[in-house]
Structures are given as structure tokens and as C-alpha cells.
Short mmCIF file of C-alpha atoms in Angstrom, two decimals:
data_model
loop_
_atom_site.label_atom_id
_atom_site.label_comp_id
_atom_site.label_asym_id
_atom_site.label_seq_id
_atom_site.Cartn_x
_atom_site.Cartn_y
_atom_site.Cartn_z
CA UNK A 1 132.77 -23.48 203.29
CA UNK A 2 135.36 -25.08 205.50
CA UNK A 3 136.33 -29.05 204.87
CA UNK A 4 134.54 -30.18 207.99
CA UNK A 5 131.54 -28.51 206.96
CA UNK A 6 131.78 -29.81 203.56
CA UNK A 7 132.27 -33.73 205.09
CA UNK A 8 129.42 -32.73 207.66
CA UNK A 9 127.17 -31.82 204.36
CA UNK A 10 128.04 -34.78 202.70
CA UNK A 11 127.53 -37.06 206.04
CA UNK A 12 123.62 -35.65 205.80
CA UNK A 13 123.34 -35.49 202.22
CA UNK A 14 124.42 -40.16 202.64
CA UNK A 15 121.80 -40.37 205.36
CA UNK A 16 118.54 -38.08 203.75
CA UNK A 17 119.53 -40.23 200.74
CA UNK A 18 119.61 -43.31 202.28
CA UNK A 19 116.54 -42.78 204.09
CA UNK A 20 114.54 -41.80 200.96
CA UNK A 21 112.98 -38.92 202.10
CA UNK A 22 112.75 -35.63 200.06
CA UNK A 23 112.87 -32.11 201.66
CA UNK A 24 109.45 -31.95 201.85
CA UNK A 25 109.48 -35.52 203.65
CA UNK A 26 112.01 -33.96 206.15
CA UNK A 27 109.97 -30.72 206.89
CA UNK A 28 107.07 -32.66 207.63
CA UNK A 29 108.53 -34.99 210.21
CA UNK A 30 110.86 -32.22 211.54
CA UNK A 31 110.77 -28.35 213.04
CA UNK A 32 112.48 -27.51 210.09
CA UNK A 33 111.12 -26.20 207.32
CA UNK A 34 111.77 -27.29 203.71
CA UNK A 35 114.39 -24.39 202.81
CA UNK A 36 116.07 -24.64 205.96
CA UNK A 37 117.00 -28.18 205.01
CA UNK A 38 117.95 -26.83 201.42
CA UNK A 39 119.88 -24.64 202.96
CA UNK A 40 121.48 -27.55 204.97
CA UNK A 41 122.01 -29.66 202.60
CA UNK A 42 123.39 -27.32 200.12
CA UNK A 43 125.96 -26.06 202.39
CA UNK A 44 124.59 -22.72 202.53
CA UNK A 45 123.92 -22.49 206.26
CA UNK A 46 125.39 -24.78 209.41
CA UNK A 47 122.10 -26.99 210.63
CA UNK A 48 121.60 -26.86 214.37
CA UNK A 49 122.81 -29.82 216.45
CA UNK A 50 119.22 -30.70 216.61
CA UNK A 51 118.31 -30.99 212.84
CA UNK A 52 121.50 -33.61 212.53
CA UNK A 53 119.66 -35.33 215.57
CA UNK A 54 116.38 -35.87 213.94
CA UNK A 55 117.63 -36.17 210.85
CA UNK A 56 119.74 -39.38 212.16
CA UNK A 57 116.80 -40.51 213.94
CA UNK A 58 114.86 -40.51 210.62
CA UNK A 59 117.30 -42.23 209.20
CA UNK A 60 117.82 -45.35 211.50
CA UNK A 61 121.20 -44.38 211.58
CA UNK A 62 123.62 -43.82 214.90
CA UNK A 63 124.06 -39.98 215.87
CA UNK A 64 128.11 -40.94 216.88
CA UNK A 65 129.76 -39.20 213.25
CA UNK A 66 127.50 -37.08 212.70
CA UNK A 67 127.36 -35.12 215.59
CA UNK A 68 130.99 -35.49 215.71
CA UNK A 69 131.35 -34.34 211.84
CA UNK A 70 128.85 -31.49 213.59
CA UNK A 71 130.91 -30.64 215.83
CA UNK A 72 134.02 -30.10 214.60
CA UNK A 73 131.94 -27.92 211.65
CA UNK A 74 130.54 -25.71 214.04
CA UNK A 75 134.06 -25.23 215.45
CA UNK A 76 135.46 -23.90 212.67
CA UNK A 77 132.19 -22.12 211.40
CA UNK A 78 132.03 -19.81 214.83
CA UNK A 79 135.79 -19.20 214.48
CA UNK A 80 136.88 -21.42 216.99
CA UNK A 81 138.96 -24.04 216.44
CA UNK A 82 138.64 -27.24 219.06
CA UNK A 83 141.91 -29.05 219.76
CA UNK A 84 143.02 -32.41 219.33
CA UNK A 85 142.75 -32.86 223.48
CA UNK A 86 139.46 -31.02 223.51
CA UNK A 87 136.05 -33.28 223.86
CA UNK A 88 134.31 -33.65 220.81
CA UNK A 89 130.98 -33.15 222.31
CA UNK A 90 129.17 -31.76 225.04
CA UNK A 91 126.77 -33.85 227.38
CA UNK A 92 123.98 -30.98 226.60
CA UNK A 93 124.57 -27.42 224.86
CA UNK A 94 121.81 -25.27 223.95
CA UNK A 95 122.23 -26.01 220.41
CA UNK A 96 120.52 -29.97 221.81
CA UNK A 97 117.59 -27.69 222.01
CA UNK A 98 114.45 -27.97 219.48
CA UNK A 99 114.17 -25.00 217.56
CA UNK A 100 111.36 -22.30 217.48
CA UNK A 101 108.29 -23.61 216.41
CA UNK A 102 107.74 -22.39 212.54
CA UNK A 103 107.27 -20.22 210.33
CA UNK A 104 110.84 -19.08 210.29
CA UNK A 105 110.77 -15.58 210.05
CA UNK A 106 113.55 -13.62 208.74
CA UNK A 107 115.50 -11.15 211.29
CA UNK A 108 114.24 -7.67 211.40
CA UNK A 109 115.77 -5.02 208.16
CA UNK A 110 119.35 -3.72 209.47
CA UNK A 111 119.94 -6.12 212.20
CA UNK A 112 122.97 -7.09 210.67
CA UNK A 113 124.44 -4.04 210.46
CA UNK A 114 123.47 -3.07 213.87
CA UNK A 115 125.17 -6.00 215.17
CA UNK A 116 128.61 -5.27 214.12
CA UNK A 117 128.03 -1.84 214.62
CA UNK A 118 127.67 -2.38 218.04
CA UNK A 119 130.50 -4.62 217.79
CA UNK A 120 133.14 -1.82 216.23
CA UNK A 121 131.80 0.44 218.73
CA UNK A 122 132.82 -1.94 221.69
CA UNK A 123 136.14 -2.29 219.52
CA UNK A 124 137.02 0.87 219.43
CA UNK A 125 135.91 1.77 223.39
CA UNK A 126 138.05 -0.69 224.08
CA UNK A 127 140.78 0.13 222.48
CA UNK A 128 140.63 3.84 223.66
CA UNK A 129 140.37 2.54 227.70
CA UNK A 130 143.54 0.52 227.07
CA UNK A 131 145.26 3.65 224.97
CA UNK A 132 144.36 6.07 227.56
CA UNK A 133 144.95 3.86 230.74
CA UNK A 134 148.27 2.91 229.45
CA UNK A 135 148.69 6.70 229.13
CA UNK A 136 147.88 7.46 232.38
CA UNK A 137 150.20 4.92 233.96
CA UNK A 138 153.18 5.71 232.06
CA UNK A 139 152.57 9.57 232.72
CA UNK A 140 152.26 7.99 236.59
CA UNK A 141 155.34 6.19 236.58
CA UNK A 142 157.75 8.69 234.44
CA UNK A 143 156.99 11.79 236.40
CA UNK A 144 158.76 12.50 239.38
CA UNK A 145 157.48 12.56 242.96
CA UNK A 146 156.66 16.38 243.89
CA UNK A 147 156.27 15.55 247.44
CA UNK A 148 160.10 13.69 248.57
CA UNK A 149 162.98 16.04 247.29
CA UNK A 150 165.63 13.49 245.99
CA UNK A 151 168.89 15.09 246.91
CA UNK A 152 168.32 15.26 250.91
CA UNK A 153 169.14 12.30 252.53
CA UNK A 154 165.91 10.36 254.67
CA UNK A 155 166.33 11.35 258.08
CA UNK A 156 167.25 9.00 260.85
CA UNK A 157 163.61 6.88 262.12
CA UNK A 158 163.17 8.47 265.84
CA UNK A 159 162.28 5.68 268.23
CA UNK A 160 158.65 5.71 269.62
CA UNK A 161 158.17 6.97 273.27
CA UNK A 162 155.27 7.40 275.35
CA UNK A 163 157.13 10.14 277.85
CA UNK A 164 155.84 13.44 277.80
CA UNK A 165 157.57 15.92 274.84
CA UNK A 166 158.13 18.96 277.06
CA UNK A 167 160.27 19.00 280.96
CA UNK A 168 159.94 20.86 283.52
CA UNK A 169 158.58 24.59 283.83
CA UNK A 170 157.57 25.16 280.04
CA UNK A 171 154.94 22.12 280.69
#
């Protein structure tokens, strides 16, 4: 768990506390279900933008750190790291989005593994187009030109003329 995520935990852990609700509480007046928030609350999983929304919102409490604390988690948790210069949060994302209506159901069996499957796959096809393209343009540029022998000289450029190529009787 990264430090923002660990100050965004303990951000929601202050306001669920300070509201007095339990997880149950929070399942019933959210779209979240009770182990989601566990899992929330425990660190194990990032909540979407929209659980720290209603979970502020239950609380009576301002959605300004939080979000913030949010967003800077979620940063770091999708392996991208905001900069200093970089907003802090987005007028609408679709993480602002409710979730799916419940029962949460778990992702099919080997999903996972399919996913970065997939994702070596496109690793390594990429890799191969840039290995073999590079190839092919260093083959292009080190061999010689077939067509232009380079020890005769270029001849002279012949003026363009519209007269007629042949005189006389051979015409």
C-alpha cells in the first residue's frame, strides 16, 4: 500500500467513525456492499471516486481532502504518478459514476490471467515490429544502390527542347 493510499484510508476510516455508522450502516445507504467497504477501509482495495463521495455525504463532511487524498491514491495505485503542476481533480471522470447496481459478482475464473496474457502477447508483437522494422531499415540504408554505378561521373543535365530530334532526309 502506497502512503497516499494509506492517508486516503485513514481520511475514510476519521469520517465512517465520525459519522457513527458501521459497515452494515454504509451498505445500506450506499451501492456498496458491506465487504466492499471492508475492503475499503482495510486498505485492501482502492474505493471508487464515488464511494469517497457518498461516504462524505454521509458524513456531513466537505468532499475537498478527500477526493484530493483520492486522487493522488489512485495516481499512484494505477502507476501513474500526477505532478506537482498537474490538477488534482477532474471536473467529471468516469470513476464520478455510480457503480453497478449489486450483488457484486466476482470476475469470471482465469480472467486475470487472460488479461496479462493478452498483455505479454501485445509486448512481445511489439517488440518484434520494432526489431524487425529496425532490421529492415538498416539492411535499407547499409546496402548499396544496384541501380547508379558509383565510379562514373553523372552526366551533364541536357536542356529541354521542343524541336524535332531527327533533320532532314532520315525524318
Amino acid at each position: 500500500m502506497t502512503p497516499e493510499h494509506t492517508r486516503l484510508v485513514a481520511a475514510l476510516r476519521e469520517l465512517r467513525a465520525g459519522a457513527g455508522l458501521s459497515l452494515a450502516a454504509l451498505a445500506e445507504r450506499t451501492a456498496y456492499s458491506k465487504s466492499s467497504w471492508e475492503r475499503y477501509l482495510n486498505g485492501k482495495s482502492l474505493p471508487p471516486r464515488h464511494a469517497v463521495r457518498e461516504l462524505c455525504r454521509l458524513a456531513e463532511e466537505p468532499e475537498g481532502r478527500p477526493l484530493a487524498l483520492w486522487e493522488l491514491a489512485e495516481s499512484r495505485w494505477g502507476g501513474r504518478a500526477t505532478t506537482a503542476s498537474a490538477p488534482v481533480s477532474a471536473p467529471h471522470s468516469p470513476a464520478d459514476e455510480p457503480p453497478p447496481a449489486r450483488p457484486e459478482a466476482p470476475p469470471p475464473a482465469g480472467t486475470g490471467r487472460h488479461l496479462r496474457g493478452s498483455r505479454l502477447l501485445l509486448l512481445l508483437a511489439s517488440a518484434y515490429t520494432v526489431v524487425v522494422g529496425g532490421a529492415a531499415a538498416l539492411l535499407f540504408l547499409l546496402l548499396p544502390d544496384s541501380q547508379a554505378p558509383e565510379d562514373e561521373p553523372l552526366p551533364a543535365s541536357v536542356p529541354f527542347s521542343l524541336a524535332p530530334l531527327c533533320h532532314g532526309a532520315a525524318c
